XYZ file of C-alpha atoms in Angstrom:
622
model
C 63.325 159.617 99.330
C 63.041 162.441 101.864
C 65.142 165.327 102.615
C 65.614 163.712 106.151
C 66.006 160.119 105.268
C 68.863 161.140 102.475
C 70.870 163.124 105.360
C 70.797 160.126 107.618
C 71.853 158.129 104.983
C 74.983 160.505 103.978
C 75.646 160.502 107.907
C 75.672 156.204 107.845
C 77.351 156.242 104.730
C 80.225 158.879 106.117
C 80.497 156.452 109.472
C 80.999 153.968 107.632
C 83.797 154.803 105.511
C 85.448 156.825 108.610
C 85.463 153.285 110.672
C 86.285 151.099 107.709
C 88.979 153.026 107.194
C 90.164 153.157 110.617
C 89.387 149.611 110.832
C 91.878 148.606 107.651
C 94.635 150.713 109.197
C 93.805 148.667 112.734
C 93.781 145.329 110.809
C 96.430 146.198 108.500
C 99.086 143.752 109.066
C 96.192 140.370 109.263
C 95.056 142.003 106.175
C 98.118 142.140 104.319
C 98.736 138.775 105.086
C 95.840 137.050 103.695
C 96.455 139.742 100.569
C 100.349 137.925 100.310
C 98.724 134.909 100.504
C 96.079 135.282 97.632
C 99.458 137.011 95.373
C 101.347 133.877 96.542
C 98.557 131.699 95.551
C 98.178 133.098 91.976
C 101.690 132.976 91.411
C 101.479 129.545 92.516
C 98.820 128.750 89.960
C 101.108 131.117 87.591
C 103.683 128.314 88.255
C 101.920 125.206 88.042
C 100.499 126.440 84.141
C 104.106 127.065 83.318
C 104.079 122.910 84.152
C 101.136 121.989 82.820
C 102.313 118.171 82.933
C 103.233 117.983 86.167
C 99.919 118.007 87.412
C 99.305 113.936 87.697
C 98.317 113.049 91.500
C 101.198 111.274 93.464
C 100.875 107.497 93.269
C 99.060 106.253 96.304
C 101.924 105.093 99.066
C 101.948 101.509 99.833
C 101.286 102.558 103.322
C 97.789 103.651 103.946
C 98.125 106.619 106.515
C 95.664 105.774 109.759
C 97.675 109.473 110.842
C 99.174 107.931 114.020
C 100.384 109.790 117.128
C 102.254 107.751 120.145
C 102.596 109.211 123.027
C 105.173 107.272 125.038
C 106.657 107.223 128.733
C 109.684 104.638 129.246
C 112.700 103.987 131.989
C 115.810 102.338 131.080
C 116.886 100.286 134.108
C 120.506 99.935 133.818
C 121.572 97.548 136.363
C 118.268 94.944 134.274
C 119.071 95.949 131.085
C 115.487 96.540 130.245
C 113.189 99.218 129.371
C 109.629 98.902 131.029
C 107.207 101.439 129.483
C 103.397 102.750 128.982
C 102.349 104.238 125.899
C 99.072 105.568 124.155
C 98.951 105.324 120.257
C 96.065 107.320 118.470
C 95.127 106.330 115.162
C 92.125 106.605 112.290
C 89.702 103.872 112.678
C 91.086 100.831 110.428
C 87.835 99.531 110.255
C 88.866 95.862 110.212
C 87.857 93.135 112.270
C 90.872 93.223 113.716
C 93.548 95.645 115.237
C 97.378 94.620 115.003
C 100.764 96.044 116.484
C 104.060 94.521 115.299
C 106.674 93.609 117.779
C 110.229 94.019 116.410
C 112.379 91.854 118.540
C 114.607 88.828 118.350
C 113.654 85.617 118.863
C 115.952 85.126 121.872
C 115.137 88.572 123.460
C 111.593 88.902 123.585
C 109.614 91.560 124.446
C 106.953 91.796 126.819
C 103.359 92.923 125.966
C 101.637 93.105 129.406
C 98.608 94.350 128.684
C 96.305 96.632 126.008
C 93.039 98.948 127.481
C 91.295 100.582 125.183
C 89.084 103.209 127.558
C 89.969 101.780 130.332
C 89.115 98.263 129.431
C 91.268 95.493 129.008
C 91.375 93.985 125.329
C 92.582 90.017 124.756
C 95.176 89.631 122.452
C 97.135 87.322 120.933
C 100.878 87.099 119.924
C 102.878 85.414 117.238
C 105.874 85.716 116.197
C 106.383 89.204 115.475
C 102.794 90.666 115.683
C 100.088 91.174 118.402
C 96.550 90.774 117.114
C 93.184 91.641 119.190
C 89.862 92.692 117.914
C 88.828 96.302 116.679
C 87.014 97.960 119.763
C 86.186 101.120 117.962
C 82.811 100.146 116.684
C 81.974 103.163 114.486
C 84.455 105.925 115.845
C 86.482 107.567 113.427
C 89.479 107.335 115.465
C 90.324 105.973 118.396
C 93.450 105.028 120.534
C 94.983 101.633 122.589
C 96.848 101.845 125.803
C 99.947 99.329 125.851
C 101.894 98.210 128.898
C 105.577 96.546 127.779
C 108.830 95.522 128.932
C 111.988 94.749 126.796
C 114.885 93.471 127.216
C 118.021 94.923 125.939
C 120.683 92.579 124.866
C 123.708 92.586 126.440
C 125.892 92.648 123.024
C 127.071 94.423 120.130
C 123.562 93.557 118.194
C 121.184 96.158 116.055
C 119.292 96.535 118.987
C 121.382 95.945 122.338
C 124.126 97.397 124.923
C 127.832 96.902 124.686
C 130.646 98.859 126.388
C 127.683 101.313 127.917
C 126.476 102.690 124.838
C 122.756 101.989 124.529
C 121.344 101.265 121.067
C 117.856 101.983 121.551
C 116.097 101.269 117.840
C 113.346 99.106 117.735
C 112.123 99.036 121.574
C 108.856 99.598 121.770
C 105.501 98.027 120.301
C 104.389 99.840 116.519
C 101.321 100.065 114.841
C 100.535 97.784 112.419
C 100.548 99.041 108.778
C 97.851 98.281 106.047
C 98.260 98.500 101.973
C 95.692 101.204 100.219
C 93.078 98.223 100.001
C 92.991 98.186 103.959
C 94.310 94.752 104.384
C 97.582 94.369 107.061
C 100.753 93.172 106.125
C 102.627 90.452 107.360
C 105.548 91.913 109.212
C 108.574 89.875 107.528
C 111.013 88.288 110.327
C 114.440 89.780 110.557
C 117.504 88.102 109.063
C 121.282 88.333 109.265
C 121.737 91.044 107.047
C 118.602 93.542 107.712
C 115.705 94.702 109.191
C 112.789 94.089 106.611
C 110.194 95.890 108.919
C 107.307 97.730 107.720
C 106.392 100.914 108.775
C 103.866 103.508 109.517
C 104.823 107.197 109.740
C 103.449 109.118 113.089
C 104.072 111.647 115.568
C 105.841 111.052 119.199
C 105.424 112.534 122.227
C 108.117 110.151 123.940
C 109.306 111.007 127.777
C 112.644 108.834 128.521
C 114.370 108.583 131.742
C 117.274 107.360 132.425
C 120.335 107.395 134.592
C 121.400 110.668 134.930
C 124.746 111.642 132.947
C 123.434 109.548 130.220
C 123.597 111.680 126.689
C 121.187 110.555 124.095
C 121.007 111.678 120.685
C 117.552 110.949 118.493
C 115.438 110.872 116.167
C 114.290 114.058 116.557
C 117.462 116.028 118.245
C 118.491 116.076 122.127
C 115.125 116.760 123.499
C 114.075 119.077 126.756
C 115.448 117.363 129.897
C 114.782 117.381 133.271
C 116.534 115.814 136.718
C 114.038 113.692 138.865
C 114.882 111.632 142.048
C 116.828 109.093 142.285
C 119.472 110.221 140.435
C 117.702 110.100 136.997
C 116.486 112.235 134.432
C 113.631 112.600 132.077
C 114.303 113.494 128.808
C 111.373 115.026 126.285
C 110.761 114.264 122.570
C 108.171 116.049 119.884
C 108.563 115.083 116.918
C 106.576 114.859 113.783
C 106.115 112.570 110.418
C 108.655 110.333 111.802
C 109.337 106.699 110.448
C 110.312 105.531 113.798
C 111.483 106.839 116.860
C 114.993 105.561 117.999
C 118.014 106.574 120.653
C 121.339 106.438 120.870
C 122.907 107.047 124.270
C 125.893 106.684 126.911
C 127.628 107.872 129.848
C 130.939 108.095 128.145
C 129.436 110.063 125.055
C 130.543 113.508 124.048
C 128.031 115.251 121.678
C 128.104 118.049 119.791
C 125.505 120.126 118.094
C 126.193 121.481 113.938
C 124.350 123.418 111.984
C 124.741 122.582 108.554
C 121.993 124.569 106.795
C 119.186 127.323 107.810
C 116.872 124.560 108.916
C 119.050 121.821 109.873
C 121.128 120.707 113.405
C 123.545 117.395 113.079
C 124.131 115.896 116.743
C 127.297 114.120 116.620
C 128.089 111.359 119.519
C 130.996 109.470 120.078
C 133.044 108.481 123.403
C 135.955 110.510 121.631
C 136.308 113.977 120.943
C 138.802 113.505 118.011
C 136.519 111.436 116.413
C 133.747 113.775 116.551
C 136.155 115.959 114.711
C 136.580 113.488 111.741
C 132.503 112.968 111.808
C 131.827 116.752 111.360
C 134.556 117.154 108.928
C 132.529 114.577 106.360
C 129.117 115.829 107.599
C 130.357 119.234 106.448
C 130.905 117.923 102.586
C 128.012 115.698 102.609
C 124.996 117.245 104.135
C 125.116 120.260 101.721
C 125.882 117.665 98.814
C 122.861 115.750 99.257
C 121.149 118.973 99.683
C 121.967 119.893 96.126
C 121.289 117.185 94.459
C 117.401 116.132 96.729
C 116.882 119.110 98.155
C 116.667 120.351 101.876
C 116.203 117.358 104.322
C 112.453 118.296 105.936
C 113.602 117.520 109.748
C 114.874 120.251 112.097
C 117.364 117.613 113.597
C 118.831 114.820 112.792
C 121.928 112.302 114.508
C 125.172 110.878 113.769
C 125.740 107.964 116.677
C 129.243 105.689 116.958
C 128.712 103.134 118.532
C 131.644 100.760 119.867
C 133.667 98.398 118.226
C 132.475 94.928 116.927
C 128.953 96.439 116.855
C 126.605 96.351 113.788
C 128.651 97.527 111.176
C 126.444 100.630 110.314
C 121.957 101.020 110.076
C 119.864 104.176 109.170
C 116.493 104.421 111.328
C 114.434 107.596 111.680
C 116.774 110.684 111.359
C 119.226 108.496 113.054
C 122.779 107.240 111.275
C 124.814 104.816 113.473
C 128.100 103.065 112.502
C 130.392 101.003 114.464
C 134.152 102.862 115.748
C 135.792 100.257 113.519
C 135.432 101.923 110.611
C 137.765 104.482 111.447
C 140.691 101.708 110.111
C 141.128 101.734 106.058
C 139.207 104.547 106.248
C 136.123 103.118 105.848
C 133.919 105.847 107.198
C 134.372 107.945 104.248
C 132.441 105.461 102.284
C 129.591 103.974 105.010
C 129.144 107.106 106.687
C 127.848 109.030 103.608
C 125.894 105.752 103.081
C 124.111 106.239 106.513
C 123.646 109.856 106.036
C 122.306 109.546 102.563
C 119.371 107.397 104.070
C 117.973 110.091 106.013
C 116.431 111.105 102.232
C 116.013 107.608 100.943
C 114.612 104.977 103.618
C 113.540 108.406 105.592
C 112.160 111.026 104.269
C 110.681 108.868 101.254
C 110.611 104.722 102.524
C 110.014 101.530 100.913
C 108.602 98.372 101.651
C 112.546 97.073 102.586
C 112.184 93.453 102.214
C 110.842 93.813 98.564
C 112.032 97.204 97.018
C 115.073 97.643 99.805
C 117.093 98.070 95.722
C 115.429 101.686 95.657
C 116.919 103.020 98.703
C 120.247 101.073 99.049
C 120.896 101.826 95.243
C 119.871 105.318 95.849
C 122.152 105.992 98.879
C 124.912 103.985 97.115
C 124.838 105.940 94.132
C 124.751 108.989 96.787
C 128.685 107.801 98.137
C 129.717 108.558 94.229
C 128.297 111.874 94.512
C 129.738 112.699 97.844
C 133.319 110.927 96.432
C 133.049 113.312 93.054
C 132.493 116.682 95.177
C 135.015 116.357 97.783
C 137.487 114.278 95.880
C 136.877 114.681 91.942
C 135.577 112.780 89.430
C 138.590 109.900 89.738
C 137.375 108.844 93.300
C 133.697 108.502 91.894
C 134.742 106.900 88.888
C 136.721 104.054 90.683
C 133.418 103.351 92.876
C 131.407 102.782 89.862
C 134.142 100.499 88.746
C 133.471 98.542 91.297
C 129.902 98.604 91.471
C 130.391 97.210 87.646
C 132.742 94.650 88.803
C 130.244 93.269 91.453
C 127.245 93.379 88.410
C 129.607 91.147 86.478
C 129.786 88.458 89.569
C 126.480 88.930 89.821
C 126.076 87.632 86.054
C 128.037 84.958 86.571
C 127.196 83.375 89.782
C 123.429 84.708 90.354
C 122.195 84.951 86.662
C 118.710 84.277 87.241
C 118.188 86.782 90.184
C 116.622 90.373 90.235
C 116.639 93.483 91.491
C 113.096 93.183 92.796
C 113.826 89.844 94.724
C 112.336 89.319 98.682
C 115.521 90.002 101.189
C 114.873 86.082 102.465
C 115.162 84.904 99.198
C 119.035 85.652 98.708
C 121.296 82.459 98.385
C 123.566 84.387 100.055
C 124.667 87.821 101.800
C 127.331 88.105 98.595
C 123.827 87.990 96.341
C 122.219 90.630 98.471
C 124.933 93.208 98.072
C 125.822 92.738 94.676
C 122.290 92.841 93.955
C 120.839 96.173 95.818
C 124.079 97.899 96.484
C 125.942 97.335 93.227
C 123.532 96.701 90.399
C 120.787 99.136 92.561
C 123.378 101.775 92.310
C 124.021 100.922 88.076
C 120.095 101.113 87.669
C 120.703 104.799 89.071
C 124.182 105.822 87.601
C 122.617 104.442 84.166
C 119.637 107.082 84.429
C 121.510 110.162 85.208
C 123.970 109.373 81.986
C 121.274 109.005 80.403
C 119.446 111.929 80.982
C 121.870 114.592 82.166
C 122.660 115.894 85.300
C 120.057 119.020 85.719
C 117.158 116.408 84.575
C 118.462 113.806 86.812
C 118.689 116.241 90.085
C 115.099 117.066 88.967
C 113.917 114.070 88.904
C 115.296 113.442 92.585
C 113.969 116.442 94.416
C 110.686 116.060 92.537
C 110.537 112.379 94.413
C 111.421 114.291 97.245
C 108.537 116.908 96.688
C 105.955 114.035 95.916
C 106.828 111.101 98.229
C 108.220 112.640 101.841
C 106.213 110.640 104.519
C 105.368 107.927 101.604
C 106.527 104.170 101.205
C 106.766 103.806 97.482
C 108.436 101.692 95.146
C 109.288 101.682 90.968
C 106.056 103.260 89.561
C 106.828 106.531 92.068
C 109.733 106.844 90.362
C 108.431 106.524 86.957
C 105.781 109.051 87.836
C 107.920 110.946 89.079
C 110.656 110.912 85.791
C 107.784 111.458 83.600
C 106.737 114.444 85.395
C 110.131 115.608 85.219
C 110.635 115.033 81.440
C 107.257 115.911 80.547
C 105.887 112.436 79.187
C 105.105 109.273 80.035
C 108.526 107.098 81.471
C 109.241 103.597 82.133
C 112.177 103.003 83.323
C 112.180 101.684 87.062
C 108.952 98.917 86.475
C 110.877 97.469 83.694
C 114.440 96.989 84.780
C 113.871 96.236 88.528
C 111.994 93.006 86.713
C 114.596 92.061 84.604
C 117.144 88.958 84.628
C 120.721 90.028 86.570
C 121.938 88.996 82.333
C 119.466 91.857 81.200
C 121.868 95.129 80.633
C 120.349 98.611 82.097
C 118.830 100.102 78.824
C 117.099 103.558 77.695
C 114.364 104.761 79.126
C 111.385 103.732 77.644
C 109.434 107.696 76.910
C 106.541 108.985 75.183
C 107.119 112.431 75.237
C 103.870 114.963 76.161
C 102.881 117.671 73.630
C 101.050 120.757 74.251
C 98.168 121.011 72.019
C 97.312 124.746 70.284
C 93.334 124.587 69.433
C 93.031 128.202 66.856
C 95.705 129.317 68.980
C 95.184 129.067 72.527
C 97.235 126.561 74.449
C 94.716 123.890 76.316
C 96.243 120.842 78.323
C 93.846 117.869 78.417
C 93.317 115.549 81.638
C 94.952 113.087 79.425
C 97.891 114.669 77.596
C 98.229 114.408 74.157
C 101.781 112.588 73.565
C 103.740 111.449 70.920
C 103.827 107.244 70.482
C 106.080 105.511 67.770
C 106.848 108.748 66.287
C 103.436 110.193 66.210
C 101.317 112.566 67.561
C 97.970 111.142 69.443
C 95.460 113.333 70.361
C 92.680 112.363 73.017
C 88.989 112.436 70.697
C 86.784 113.431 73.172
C 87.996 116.107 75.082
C 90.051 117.932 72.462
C 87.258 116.699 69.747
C 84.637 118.497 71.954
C 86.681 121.964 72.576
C 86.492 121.883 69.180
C 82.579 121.754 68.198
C 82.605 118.030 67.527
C 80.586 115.211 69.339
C 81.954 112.220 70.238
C 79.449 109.106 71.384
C 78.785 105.552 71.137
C 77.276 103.693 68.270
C 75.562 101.020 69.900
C 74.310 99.890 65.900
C 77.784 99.977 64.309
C 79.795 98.937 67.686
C 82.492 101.827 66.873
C 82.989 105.636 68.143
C 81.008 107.922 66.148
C 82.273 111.117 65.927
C 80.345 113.974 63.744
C 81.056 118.006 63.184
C 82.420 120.151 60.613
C 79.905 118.507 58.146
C 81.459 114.916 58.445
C 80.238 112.025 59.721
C 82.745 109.770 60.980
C 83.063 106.235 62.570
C 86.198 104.636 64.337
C 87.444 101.775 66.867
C 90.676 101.497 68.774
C 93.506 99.398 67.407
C 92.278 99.826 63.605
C 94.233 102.319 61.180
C 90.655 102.939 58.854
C 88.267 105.355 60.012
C 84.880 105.537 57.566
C 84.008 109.380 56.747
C 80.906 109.599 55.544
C 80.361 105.994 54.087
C 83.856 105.813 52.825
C 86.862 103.742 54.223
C 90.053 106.056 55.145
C 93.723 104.615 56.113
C 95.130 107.239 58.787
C 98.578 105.146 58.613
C 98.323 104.563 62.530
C 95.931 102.888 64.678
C 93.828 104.262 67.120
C 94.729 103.758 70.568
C 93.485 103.799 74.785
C 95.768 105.276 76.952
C 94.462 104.830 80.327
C 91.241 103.888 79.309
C 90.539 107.494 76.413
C 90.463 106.886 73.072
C 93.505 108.645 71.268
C 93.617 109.551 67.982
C 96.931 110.282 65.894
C 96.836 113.483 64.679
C 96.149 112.725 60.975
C 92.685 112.368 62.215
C 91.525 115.669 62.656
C 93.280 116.389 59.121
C 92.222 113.757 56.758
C 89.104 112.783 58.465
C 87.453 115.768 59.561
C 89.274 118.512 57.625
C 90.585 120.649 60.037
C 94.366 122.231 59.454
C 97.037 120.519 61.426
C 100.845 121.223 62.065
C 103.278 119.149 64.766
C 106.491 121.184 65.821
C 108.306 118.044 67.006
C 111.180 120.732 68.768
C 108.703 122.811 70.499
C 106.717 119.070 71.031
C 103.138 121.249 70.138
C 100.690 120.536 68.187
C 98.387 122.820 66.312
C 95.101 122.510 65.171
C 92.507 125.630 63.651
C 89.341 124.573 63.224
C 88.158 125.191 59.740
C 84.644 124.531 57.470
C 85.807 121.815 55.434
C 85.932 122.244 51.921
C 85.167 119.184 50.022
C 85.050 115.327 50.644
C 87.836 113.594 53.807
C 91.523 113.414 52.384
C 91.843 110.245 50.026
């Protein structure tokens, strides 16, 4: 290289570091972020090894997400008693035949579905009961969106959805999206009985504009909203909210609201036509938000509602964010159970949902169960233990009258409302109380904010919950699948649990896609993978229709279910069979001693197993 070409080179080189420089001290703070962000990364990976069997994808949620977004803008006409709206709903591309929307009303108040455009073109449709069907116009678009023209009626009466004494209990008013299983095929929207509303629902985001009267407070779904006056004497009311369940309002002239804050994340709007009771609300808000906190961790909604509504009403409901109960329950006191109820279901029917005509045990059990809590932290243990007294009393009627009912029974399928509580309120609660003696406190709030963690914006039902104990114990559980199956006459029993173990290959710790696990007291090891870390090869004998494994010298031959392996021509009794676990062949841990003559040690405290690889001495253990 020249003389000259080397001093230009020195001169780029100096430029270069002078304007990196400047450009780092410039970019500093975008810099620093992304540098937080790798550091936060690698602790999280830090993390996750320290729980190396918590690593299991969620179970799929009943509810296939299409990712819906409405966007909605309604007028409540007063003097009608109707709401007439338009609304747009966005969604993923199905890719069915057909499209569907389901149509929550009552059979004696219908709703109105004018008309559905989809770009500007009208679509036919046709409507049943409680669903609207027309064909799939989006050809091969991924997503695509429906405009919907409606009118409903509100009922002039004291029903779940309905008007009395001018408060306005606005739940399910407007048409939803139908919702399909993980296979892609739509469910049949269940009709609505007596005693609940077995809907099925899709999770989305709203952009809702409501206008009203003006004077009229509403409290939400997703908190008081942005409003604004318009003529007339009305106003306009904005709503954006996200990952909601549905989208319901509460409102009246005559209500007084107040906003809480009851955690760093977290306003409660309280309504009620009286200010003393709003008083008596916030007081048990107070105890119970932060007690439901602890035990599922932070709600993951920025606002949430507490709505009375007026007397001889629905006695109390839970919809999206939204807990409403009826002024009577001021007398005996009866708020200080249902209202914790209510409040409890923003978690469970919320923020993690079921399918409520089939699993509704999971979240009425759940948010039963909750009312103990709440009772045992504001009152003491004595108040919580009289509850569960009760629940135990209504499991023994249950016995006796219902004996051949479950927990997993259909909502139409009760003989009676008496069989529906018992069964989901009373024995759902039992199925929960049982777990948590069982396992402990500490493991048992675990287990609950890791459903929490896994599920929010899911519909799930008993095998989430396994999953989700398992994780938190660190095996394989069955607990939920087996007793929500069971006879009313079946008691609540132990968990059935195959503990994980952490395998040690010549001293390093490696954690298998399948863990290794301990089953009727023994230690199974998955052949392939941890057979292959190990030098050994693992393959099909087409000629002898059994495994063939081979390493270390040996030659060995095995099939699942059978106790004797052959090493090297010669028959060997391991003293447990060979076994599949989710479809890998797992070996108890004998094998890798007696067969293939490798050392072996299980710690069953520390739940790890050991294994150094060896040159084998001499023939396979006899």
């Amino acid at each position: 290289m020249k003389k000259l070409q080397k001093t230009s080179l020195l001169v780029c080189v100096t430029i270069l570091v002078l304007f990196g420089s400047a450009g780092i001290v410039v970019y500093w703070p975008a810099l620093s972020t992304i540098l937080a962000m790798a550091v936060n990364s690698a602790t999280e990976t830090t993390q996750t090894g320290a729980d190396p069997f918590s690593y299991d994808p969620p179970v799929p949620s009943y509810v296939k997400d299409l990712h819906p977004k409405y966007t909605i803008q309604a007028e409540l006409h007063t003097s009608d008693a109707k709401i007439a709206g338009k609304m747009t709903v966005e969604f993923d591309n199905p890719k069915t035949k057909d499209l569907r929307l389901y149509v929550y009303d009552y059979l004696w108040n219908r709703m109105t579905v004018k008309s559905i455009r989809y770009k500007d073109k009208p679509l036919t449709f046709e409507r049943d009961t409680s669903m609207v069907t027309m064909a799939n116009p989006f050809g091969s678009e991924v997503r695509g969106a429906i405009s919907i023209e409606f009118e409903n009626p509100v009922p002039r009466r004291g029903t779940r959805y309905g008007v009395k004494d001018d408060i306005w209990t606005l739940t399910t008013w407007y048409p939803m999206l139908g919702a399909q299983n993980q296979q892609g095929k739509w469910y049949d929207p269940p009709l609505r009985i007596d005693y609940g509303d077995p809907f099925v629902y899709h999770y989305a985001d709203y952009d809702v504009s409501f206008i009203s009267p003006q004077g009229y407070n509403w409290v939400s779904s997703w908190g008081r909203g942005v409003s604004s006056p318009l003529d007339g004497s009305r106003q306009q009311v904005r709503y954006q909210g996200n990952k909601l369940l549905n989208f319901a309002l509460v409102g009246s002239p005559l209500y007084h609201v107040e906003t809480v804050k009851l955690g760093p994340n977290l306003s409660v709007d309280i309504a009620s036509v009286d200010k003393g009771n709003i008083e008596r609300i916030k007081t048990i808000a107070q105890s119970v938000f932060p007690t439901y906190a602890d035990w599922y961790g932070e709600l993951p909604y920025p606002h949430v509602s507490i709505a009375e509504t007026s007397t001889g009403t629905t006695y109390a409901m839970e919809y999206a964010n939204l807990a409403i109960f009826k002024r009577d329950m001021h007398q005996r006191n009866l708020i200080d159970h249902w209202l914790p109820h209510e409040i409890a279901h923003l978690w469970w029917y919320n923020s993690v949902a079921t399918l409520e005509s089939s699993h509704g045990w999971l979240d009425e059990g759940l948010v039963e169960s909750s009312v103990s809590l709440y009772l045992q932290n504001r009152y003491g243990n004595q108040s919580a233990s009289a509850l569960l007294d009760e629940y135990a009393r209504d499991g023994q009627h249950l016995r006796e009258r219902y004996p051949a009912g479950k927990l997993e029974k259909p909502l139409q399928h009760f003989a009676t409302e008496e069989e529906f509580h018992w069964t989901w309120y009373s024995r759902g609660a039992l199925l929960f109380d049982n777990l948590r003696r069982q396992i402990g406190d500490d493991a048992y709030k675990r287990f609950l904010h890791r459903v929490q963690q896994n599920y929010h914006g899911s519909v799930i039902g008993a095998e989430h919950l396994d999953q989700a104990l398992g994780q938190t114990l660190r095996g394989e559980a069955v607990y939920f699948r087996t007793y929500t199956q069971t006879l009313n006459t079946t008691a609540f029993g132990p968990v059935q649990f195959e503990p994980y173990v952490t395998t040690i290959i010549n001293g390093m710790s490696y954690y298998s896609a399948i863990p290794a696990r301990v089953t009727n007291q023994t230690a199974y090891i998955p052949l392939r993978e941890i057979g292959e870390r190990m030098g050994l090869t693992v393959e099909w004998s087409k000629e002898k229709q059994m495994i063939k494994v081979k390493g270390n010298g040996r030659e060995v031959y095995l099939k699942e279910g059978d106790p004797l392996v052959v090493v090297d021509g010669k028959k060997l009794d391991l003293g447990k069979p060979v076994l599949s676990v989710k479809e890998r062949t797992m070996v108890p841990m004998a094998f890798f001693r007696q067969a293939v003559g490798f050392d072996t040690e299980y710690d069953a405290q520390e739940r790890t197993v050991k294994i150094v690889t060896r040159k084998a001495t001499g023939k396979a253990e006899e």
